[in-house]
Amino acid sequence: MLFGLLQFVDLVLNLIIFIIIGQVIVSWLLAFNILNMSNQFVAMVANALYQITDPLLRPIRQFVPNFGGLDISPIILFLVIYFIRLVILYPLMTQIRFG
């Protein structure tokens, strides 16, 4: 039961990583004018990704200094997620599975 819950948490963390990667790619494509926000589908996808990722990235942006146009908060969030997975989640899963 607990092992299944930990697997679900791992799945959610994986999903968060993929959503953040998508948000970063869309923001780069918008910044380089490859995508245009006047397209309704692009605007809808960009706004949905922003609304999903902003609550996770906003607290990090408060502590990270502004580097001009470079936003490193997704990188910091990746590091936090990997830290949670490697230091907390995977050892717990191993202990429950084989302990």
Coordinates of N, CA and C in Angstrom, one line a residue, residues 39-94:
N39 N -2.1 33.5 -32.0 CA -2.8 32.2 -32.4 C -3.5 31.7 -31.1
Q40 N -4.7 31.4 -31.2 CA -5.6 31.1 -30.0 C -5.1 29.8 -29.4
F41 N -4.7 28.8 -30.1 CA -4.2 27.5 -29.6 C -2.9 27.7 -28.8
V42 N -2.0 28.5 -29.4 CA -0.7 28.7 -28.8 C -0.9 29.5 -27.5
A43 N -1.8 30.5 -27.5 CA -2.1 31.3 -26.3 C -2.7 30.4 -25.2
M44 N -3.6 29.5 -25.6 CA -4.3 28.6 -24.6 C -3.3 27.7 -24.0
V45 N -2.4 27.1 -24.8 CA -1.4 26.1 -24.3 C -0.4 26.9 -23.4
A46 N 0.1 28.0 -23.8 CA 1.0 28.8 -23.1 C 0.5 29.3 -21.7
N47 N -0.8 29.7 -21.7 CA -1.4 30.1 -20.5 C -1.7 28.9 -19.5
A48 N -2.0 27.8 -20.1 CA -2.3 26.6 -19.3 C -0.9 26.2 -18.6
L49 N 0.1 26.1 -19.4 CA 1.4 25.8 -18.8 C 1.9 26.8 -17.8
Y50 N 1.7 28.0 -18.0 CA 2.0 29.1 -17.1 C 1.2 28.9 -15.8
Q51 N 0.0 28.7 -15.9 CA -0.9 28.5 -14.7 C -0.5 27.3 -13.9
I52 N -0.1 26.3 -14.5 CA 0.3 25.0 -13.8 C 1.7 25.2 -13.1
T53 N 2.6 25.8 -13.8 CA 4.0 25.9 -13.3 C 4.2 27.1 -12.4
D54 N 3.5 28.2 -12.6 CA 3.7 29.4 -11.8 C 3.7 29.2 -10.3
P55 N 2.7 28.5 -9.7 CA 2.7 28.3 -8.3 C 3.9 27.5 -7.8
L56 N 4.5 26.7 -8.6 CA 5.8 26.0 -8.2 C 7.0 26.9 -8.3
L57 N 7.0 27.7 -9.4 CA 8.2 28.5 -9.6 C 8.2 29.9 -8.9
R58 N 7.0 30.4 -8.6 CA 7.0 31.8 -8.0 C 7.7 31.9 -6.7
P59 N 7.6 30.9 -5.7 CA 8.4 31.0 -4.5 C 9.9 31.0 -4.8
I60 N 10.4 30.2 -5.8 CA 11.8 30.2 -6.1 C 12.2 31.5 -6.7
R61 N 11.4 32.1 -7.5 CA 11.8 33.4 -8.1 C 11.9 34.5 -7.1
Q62 N 11.3 34.4 -5.9 CA 11.4 35.4 -4.9 C 12.8 35.4 -4.3
F63 N 13.5 34.2 -4.3 CA 14.8 34.1 -3.7 C 16.0 34.2 -4.7
V64 N 15.7 33.9 -5.9 CA 16.8 33.9 -6.9 C 16.9 35.3 -7.5
P65 N 18.1 35.8 -7.6 CA 18.3 37.2 -8.2 C 17.9 37.2 -9.7
N66 N 17.6 38.3 -10.2 CA 17.2 38.5 -11.6 C 18.4 38.5 -12.4
F67 N 18.5 37.7 -13.4 CA 19.6 37.6 -14.3 C 19.3 38.2 -15.7
G68 N 18.5 39.2 -15.7 CA 18.0 39.8 -17.0 C 16.9 39.0 -17.6
G69 N 17.1 38.5 -18.7 CA 16.1 37.6 -19.4 C 16.2 36.2 -19.1
L70 N 17.2 35.8 -18.2 CA 17.4 34.4 -17.9 C 16.7 34.0 -16.6
D71 N 15.8 33.0 -16.7 CA 15.1 32.6 -15.6 C 15.7 31.2 -15.2
I72 N 16.3 31.1 -14.1 CA 16.9 29.8 -13.7 C 16.1 29.1 -12.6
S73 N 14.9 29.6 -12.4 CA 14.0 28.9 -11.4 C 13.6 27.5 -11.8
P74 N 13.4 27.2 -13.1 CA 13.1 25.8 -13.4 C 14.3 24.9 -13.1
I75 N 15.5 25.3 -13.3 CA 16.6 24.5 -13.0 C 16.7 24.2 -11.5
I76 N 16.4 25.2 -10.7 CA 16.4 25.0 -9.3 C 15.3 24.0 -8.9
L77 N 14.2 24.2 -9.5 CA 13.1 23.2 -9.2 C 13.4 21.8 -9.6
F78 N 14.1 21.7 -10.7 CA 14.6 20.3 -11.1 C 15.5 19.7 -10.1
L79 N 16.4 20.6 -9.6 CA 17.4 20.1 -8.6 C 16.6 19.7 -7.3
V80 N 15.6 20.5 -6.9 CA 14.9 20.2 -5.7 C 14.1 18.8 -5.9
I81 N 13.5 18.7 -7.0 CA 12.8 17.4 -7.3 C 13.7 16.2 -7.3
Y82 N 14.9 16.4 -7.9 CA 15.8 15.2 -7.9 C 16.4 15.0 -6.5
F83 N 16.6 16.0 -5.7 CA 17.0 15.8 -4.4 C 15.9 15.0 -3.6
I84 N 14.7 15.4 -3.7 CA 13.6 14.7 -3.0 C 13.6 13.3 -3.5
R85 N 13.7 13.0 -4.8 CA 13.7 11.6 -5.3 C 14.9 10.8 -4.8
L86 N 16.1 11.4 -4.9 CA 17.3 10.6 -4.5 C 17.5 10.4 -3.0
V87 N 17.1 11.4 -2.3 CA 17.5 11.4 -0.8 C 16.3 10.9 0.0
I88 N 15.1 11.1 -0.4 CA 13.9 10.8 0.4 C 13.1 9.6 -0.2
L89 N 12.7 9.8 -1.5 CA 11.7 8.9 -2.1 C 12.3 7.5 -2.4
Y90 N 13.4 7.5 -3.1 CA 14.0 6.2 -3.5 C 14.5 5.3 -2.3
P91 N 15.2 6.0 -1.3 CA 15.5 5.1 -0.1 C 14.3 4.6 0.6
L92 N 13.2 5.3 0.7 CA 12.0 4.8 1.3 C 11.4 3.7 0.5
M93 N 11.4 3.8 -0.8 CA 10.9 2.7 -1.7 C 11.8 1.5 -1.5
T94 N 13.1 1.6 -1.5 CA 14.0 0.5 -1.3 C 13.8 -0.2 0.0

